[in-house]
Amino acid sequence: EAEGVKRGDIFTKIDGEQLTASNYSTLLAPQSFTISLASLDGNDLSETGETITLSKQEYQSNPVYIAKTLDFEGTKVGYLMYNSFTREFDEELNDAFGKFKADGIEKLILDVRYNGGGSVRTATDLAAMITGQFPGKIFLKEEWNQEYQEYFEENNPDRLINKFNTELTTNTAINSLNLDQVYVLTTGRSASASELIINGLEPYIDVVQIGETTTGKFTASVTLYDSENFGRQNANTSHTYAIQPLVFKSVNKDGVSDYVDGLEPDFEFEESIRQMGVLGEEDEPLLNAALNVISGNFDAISENRRPEPGDLNVFKPVGESGMDELNYQRMYIDKIPAVINE
């Protein structure tokens, strides 16, 4: 952004070499490189002759990417673009809902189109921020393997239940909106904890999903270290690896789980590289689709919900930012399960 790159810009070469599905990771690896911009005419790409040199810098991304209140046709609409369920930013997330509450929003659009998941506890707290009228009720149930399931049912049944909270893990009071409806923007890259929000809230409020079918991940993992209780404390310092096994699947209050094919939208709308728009602006296509749903202008959605014919066949995604990170599209817990077998 500092060098003038905008959402929707297209580049086809790096340092003069043509990008392909097999070489893009290598070409993007250097600390500094030059991209060659291109334009799209029909299904043909042509270089514009413009180049931009980029240098990598350390960047701490705030998952609470955009939080703003829109005045749309006389209705106060809160818009939150949330890109990762990261517990270190729970206070910032809660502050955003405090601002929504102070603004007196009537509708909420939760944008998780690029959110691949994260902390189960953060998802549970986000659900409480959206609602607030269900403290202590079941948000999700954990279903472990038979041995652990029986152990928890006999020794610690509360371990299997994640309830709507009233406080963050820092003991800060949760800012709740007490809404009975939420609009959620999704794509095929919305996974794990993003899907958990939809599935966990559906037994309680009206969840209106707009966009594309989600990834289809309903299992959670935990990090195990080489230590006596598998926790990080007192871990073997000569080992530089840990393991991240899947340990349970999430089940909502009504027993719904196993959405292996993803969660389908109520209103289908696919992003097009021809018109990406500016995130957070009312005319950004996917946000605009949600605003049209809120206003009841369904004809506008049906007319514009798909890219031009051929786009999806010609331009298929082969990767995205963060896909090489350890927690890519993962839902995880922090509490190590008890060791029941020596």
XYZ file of C-alpha atoms in Angstrom:
342
model
C 0.000 0.000 0.000
C 2.831 2.400 0.851
C 4.234 1.875 -2.648
C 0.887 2.449 -4.345
C -0.343 -1.125 -4.788
C -4.128 -1.285 -4.574
C -6.599 -4.099 -3.976
C -7.453 -5.571 -7.364
C -4.142 -4.695 -9.028
C -2.801 -7.478 -11.242
C 0.854 -8.339 -11.793
C 2.178 -11.096 -14.042
C 5.962 -10.933 -13.643
C 8.476 -10.643 -10.812
C 11.911 -9.280 -11.677
C 10.987 -9.798 -15.314
C 10.179 -13.503 -14.948
C 6.699 -14.785 -15.789
C 4.686 -16.009 -12.791
C 3.357 -19.566 -12.949
C 1.524 -21.842 -10.528
C 4.768 -23.672 -9.824
C 7.241 -20.792 -9.418
C 5.336 -18.000 -7.653
C 6.485 -18.999 -4.156
C 10.124 -18.927 -5.235
C 9.766 -15.605 -7.037
C 8.084 -14.026 -4.005
C 10.797 -15.237 -1.610
C 13.474 -12.470 -1.923
C 13.527 -9.519 0.470
C 13.079 -7.127 -2.441
C 11.629 -7.599 -5.921
C 9.929 -5.719 -8.751
C 6.445 -6.556 -9.998
C 5.178 -5.876 -13.525
C 1.574 -4.670 -13.599
C -0.997 -5.890 -16.126
C -4.550 -5.131 -17.171
C -7.418 -7.489 -17.954
C -9.355 -7.223 -21.204
C -11.914 -9.994 -21.500
C -9.912 -13.079 -20.563
C -6.641 -11.657 -21.865
C -3.918 -10.191 -19.694
C -1.578 -7.553 -21.104
C 1.284 -5.730 -19.429
C 0.857 -2.009 -18.813
C 4.584 -1.295 -18.772
C 4.375 -0.060 -15.170
C 6.571 -1.660 -12.513
C 6.699 -1.292 -8.724
C 9.611 -2.290 -6.506
C 8.635 -3.780 -3.134
C 10.803 -4.441 -0.086
C 9.671 -6.725 2.725
C 9.166 -5.312 6.198
C 8.028 -6.885 9.445
C 4.309 -6.245 9.786
C 2.034 -7.066 12.709
C -1.401 -7.582 11.230
C -4.367 -6.654 13.422
C -7.128 -9.203 12.693
C -9.701 -6.536 13.620
C -8.975 -5.075 10.205
C -11.966 -2.768 9.720
C -14.602 -1.798 12.276
C -16.920 1.014 11.253
C -20.527 2.124 11.531
C -22.369 2.824 8.280
C -25.485 4.975 7.995
C -27.286 3.047 5.288
C -30.741 4.210 4.248
C -31.426 5.452 7.769
C -30.192 2.256 9.447
C -27.031 2.135 11.538
C -25.089 -0.870 10.307
C -21.934 -2.092 12.028
C -19.339 -3.563 9.672
C -16.504 -5.716 11.012
C -13.885 -7.248 8.777
C -12.265 -9.848 10.993
C -9.361 -11.821 9.535
C -8.228 -14.233 12.267
C -9.443 -15.513 15.637
C -6.286 -14.413 17.452
C -6.532 -14.310 21.252
C -3.803 -11.679 21.561
C -6.224 -9.206 19.951
C -9.337 -10.087 21.977
C -9.250 -6.701 23.725
C -9.205 -4.885 20.368
C -12.112 -7.033 19.201
C -14.064 -6.235 22.355
C -13.275 -2.516 21.945
C -14.734 -2.618 18.436
C -17.981 -3.972 19.853
C -17.901 -1.298 22.549
C -17.824 1.301 19.767
C -20.677 -0.460 17.924
C -22.657 -0.425 21.148
C -22.002 3.275 21.719
C -23.021 4.012 18.131
C -26.323 2.196 18.664
C -26.018 -0.068 15.639
C -29.166 -1.903 14.574
C -27.592 -4.440 12.189
C -24.188 -6.153 12.111
C -22.230 -7.425 9.116
C -19.431 -9.819 10.124
C -16.939 -10.205 7.282
C -14.889 -13.417 7.563
C -14.349 -13.932 3.834
C -10.593 -14.401 4.300
C -10.665 -15.690 7.893
C -9.203 -19.198 8.122
C -9.976 -19.671 11.832
C -8.032 -19.672 15.096
C -8.903 -19.792 18.782
C -12.058 -21.605 19.912
C -12.237 -19.368 22.995
C -12.087 -16.222 20.860
C -14.904 -17.559 18.680
C -16.973 -18.276 21.778
C -16.388 -14.739 23.068
C -17.207 -13.213 19.679
C -20.522 -15.043 19.742
C -21.193 -13.462 23.142
C -20.320 -10.016 21.766
C -22.834 -10.425 18.958
C -25.529 -11.627 21.340
C -25.289 -11.297 25.127
C -28.721 -12.670 25.947
C -27.497 -16.271 26.388
C -24.910 -16.229 29.217
C -24.074 -19.710 30.472
C -25.863 -21.467 27.606
C -24.132 -23.957 25.298
C -22.256 -22.434 22.364
C -20.496 -25.627 21.324
C -19.973 -29.160 22.551
C -16.704 -31.041 22.102
C -16.753 -34.606 20.817
C -13.455 -36.423 21.461
C -12.457 -39.993 20.703
C -14.225 -42.665 22.714
C -11.550 -42.990 25.403
C -11.265 -39.282 26.150
C -15.006 -38.713 25.770
C -15.723 -41.291 28.447
C -12.960 -39.913 30.672
C -14.298 -36.349 30.513
C -17.917 -37.441 30.977
C -16.926 -39.304 34.139
C -14.372 -36.883 35.595
C -14.896 -33.421 34.105
C -18.088 -33.128 32.026
C -17.858 -29.321 31.977
C -14.688 -29.681 29.910
C -16.839 -30.809 26.983
C -19.049 -27.705 27.001
C -18.102 -24.231 25.789
C -20.651 -21.713 27.059
C -21.428 -18.109 26.175
C -19.188 -16.001 28.411
C -19.613 -12.596 30.029
C -15.870 -11.901 30.382
C -12.725 -12.316 28.307
C -9.882 -14.448 29.628
C -8.399 -11.172 30.919
C -11.537 -10.680 33.093
C -12.616 -7.701 30.959
C -16.402 -7.509 30.659
C -17.616 -8.465 27.180
C -19.338 -5.710 25.209
C -22.526 -7.375 23.964
C -24.955 -6.061 21.337
C -27.895 -8.362 22.182
C -28.683 -8.833 18.502
C -31.138 -11.443 17.264
C -29.700 -11.428 13.741
C -26.253 -11.228 12.116
C -25.116 -11.079 8.478
C -21.947 -13.105 7.780
C -19.836 -12.703 4.620
C -18.014 -15.882 3.545
C -15.911 -17.378 0.762
C -14.317 -20.758 0.196
C -11.450 -19.523 2.402
C -13.679 -19.036 5.467
C -12.789 -21.978 7.682
C -12.789 -23.534 11.149
C -13.585 -20.887 13.784
C -15.351 -18.778 11.134
C -17.662 -21.704 10.452
C -17.962 -22.318 14.200
C -19.470 -18.835 14.637
C -22.162 -19.605 12.070
C -22.943 -23.112 13.302
C -22.795 -22.191 16.996
C -25.081 -19.155 16.681
C -27.713 -20.680 14.393
C -29.694 -22.402 17.189
C -30.092 -19.023 18.901
C -30.375 -16.195 16.357
C -30.964 -15.643 12.643
C -27.623 -16.067 10.859
C -27.797 -14.769 7.276
C -24.829 -16.045 5.266
C -23.860 -14.144 2.118
C -21.127 -15.059 -0.365
C -19.706 -18.495 -1.103
C -19.779 -21.931 0.528
C -17.199 -22.199 3.313
C -14.239 -24.611 3.524
C -15.827 -27.305 5.728
C -13.600 -27.704 8.812
C -15.219 -28.504 12.142
C -12.328 -30.097 14.038
C -10.003 -28.511 16.607
C -6.368 -29.182 17.411
C -3.967 -28.579 20.301
C -0.193 -28.094 20.405
C 1.691 -30.874 22.210
C 5.309 -30.411 23.341
C 7.932 -32.846 24.546
C 7.264 -32.409 28.275
C 5.813 -34.470 31.098
C 2.281 -33.129 30.558
C 2.738 -32.143 26.873
C 2.617 -28.434 27.795
C 5.155 -25.858 26.677
C 6.420 -25.221 30.189
C 9.453 -27.397 30.994
C 9.527 -28.722 27.432
C 12.666 -30.481 26.244
C 14.843 -27.634 24.967
C 16.776 -29.925 22.635
C 13.622 -30.484 20.572
C 12.599 -27.744 18.165
C 9.368 -29.338 16.943
C 5.911 -29.791 18.440
C 2.906 -31.669 17.059
C -0.585 -30.345 16.369
C -3.039 -33.279 16.325
C -6.758 -32.924 15.753
C -8.411 -33.820 19.060
C -12.146 -33.147 18.807
C -14.921 -32.078 16.495
C -17.272 -29.213 17.344
C -21.005 -29.810 17.680
C -23.544 -27.039 18.182
C -26.346 -27.004 20.756
C -28.647 -28.918 18.403
C -26.042 -31.583 17.574
C -25.115 -30.221 14.131
C -21.596 -31.023 12.904
C -19.820 -32.877 10.068
C -20.344 -30.154 7.446
C -17.583 -31.650 5.314
C -18.813 -29.842 2.192
C -18.887 -26.477 3.953
C -21.736 -24.202 4.974
C -23.800 -22.949 2.055
C -24.799 -19.276 1.854
C -28.379 -18.064 2.013
C -27.475 -15.567 -0.719
C -24.796 -16.639 -3.193
C -22.331 -13.977 -4.311
C -18.854 -14.573 -5.720
C -15.983 -12.102 -5.807
C -14.620 -11.145 -9.220
C -11.079 -9.988 -9.941
C -12.657 -7.546 -12.411
C -14.241 -5.531 -9.639
C -12.655 -6.019 -6.229
C -13.582 -2.630 -4.779
C -12.242 -0.944 -1.655
C -12.794 -2.950 1.528
C -15.130 -1.240 3.979
C -16.721 1.051 1.372
C -20.446 0.681 0.729
C -19.913 0.030 -2.986
C -17.437 -2.836 -2.405
C -19.355 -5.662 -4.140
C -19.684 -8.230 -1.341
C -20.409 -5.635 1.354
C -22.883 -3.988 -1.020
C -24.605 -7.353 -1.488
C -25.091 -7.583 2.292
C -26.477 -4.056 2.420
C -28.910 -4.989 -0.344
C -30.021 -8.011 1.700
C -30.597 -5.753 4.713
C -32.650 -3.317 2.622
C -34.573 -6.127 0.903
C -33.224 -5.244 -2.552
C -32.786 -8.876 -3.578
C -32.978 -8.133 -7.308
C -29.649 -6.300 -7.139
C -28.011 -9.402 -5.688
C -29.428 -11.832 -8.242
C -28.308 -9.560 -11.094
C -24.717 -9.188 -9.898
C -23.997 -12.254 -7.809
C -21.652 -13.999 -10.253
C -18.538 -12.890 -12.137
C -18.618 -12.791 -15.908
C -18.896 -16.192 -17.637
C -15.545 -17.922 -17.905
C -13.814 -16.105 -15.030
C -13.835 -19.053 -12.649
C -12.566 -21.414 -15.344
C -9.757 -19.128 -16.502
C -8.625 -17.704 -13.163
C -8.468 -20.327 -10.442
C -6.853 -19.583 -7.062
C -3.617 -21.455 -6.428
C -2.654 -19.866 -3.115
C -3.137 -17.010 -0.688
C -1.356 -15.068 2.007
C -0.583 -17.073 5.130
C -1.114 -20.486 3.565
C 2.375 -21.605 4.669
C 1.814 -20.582 8.303
C 1.364 -23.246 10.984
C -2.153 -22.169 11.964
C -3.481 -21.802 8.410
C -7.185 -22.751 8.403
C -6.913 -24.327 11.849
C -9.158 -24.129 14.871
C -7.282 -24.700 18.104
C -7.579 -24.855 21.874
C -4.972 -23.840 24.445
C -5.866 -26.199 27.275
C -3.851 -29.419 27.155
C -6.056 -32.484 27.845
C -5.295 -34.609 30.873
C -2.937 -37.560 30.372
C -5.084 -40.585 31.092
C -2.606 -43.287 30.061
C 0.973 -43.429 31.325
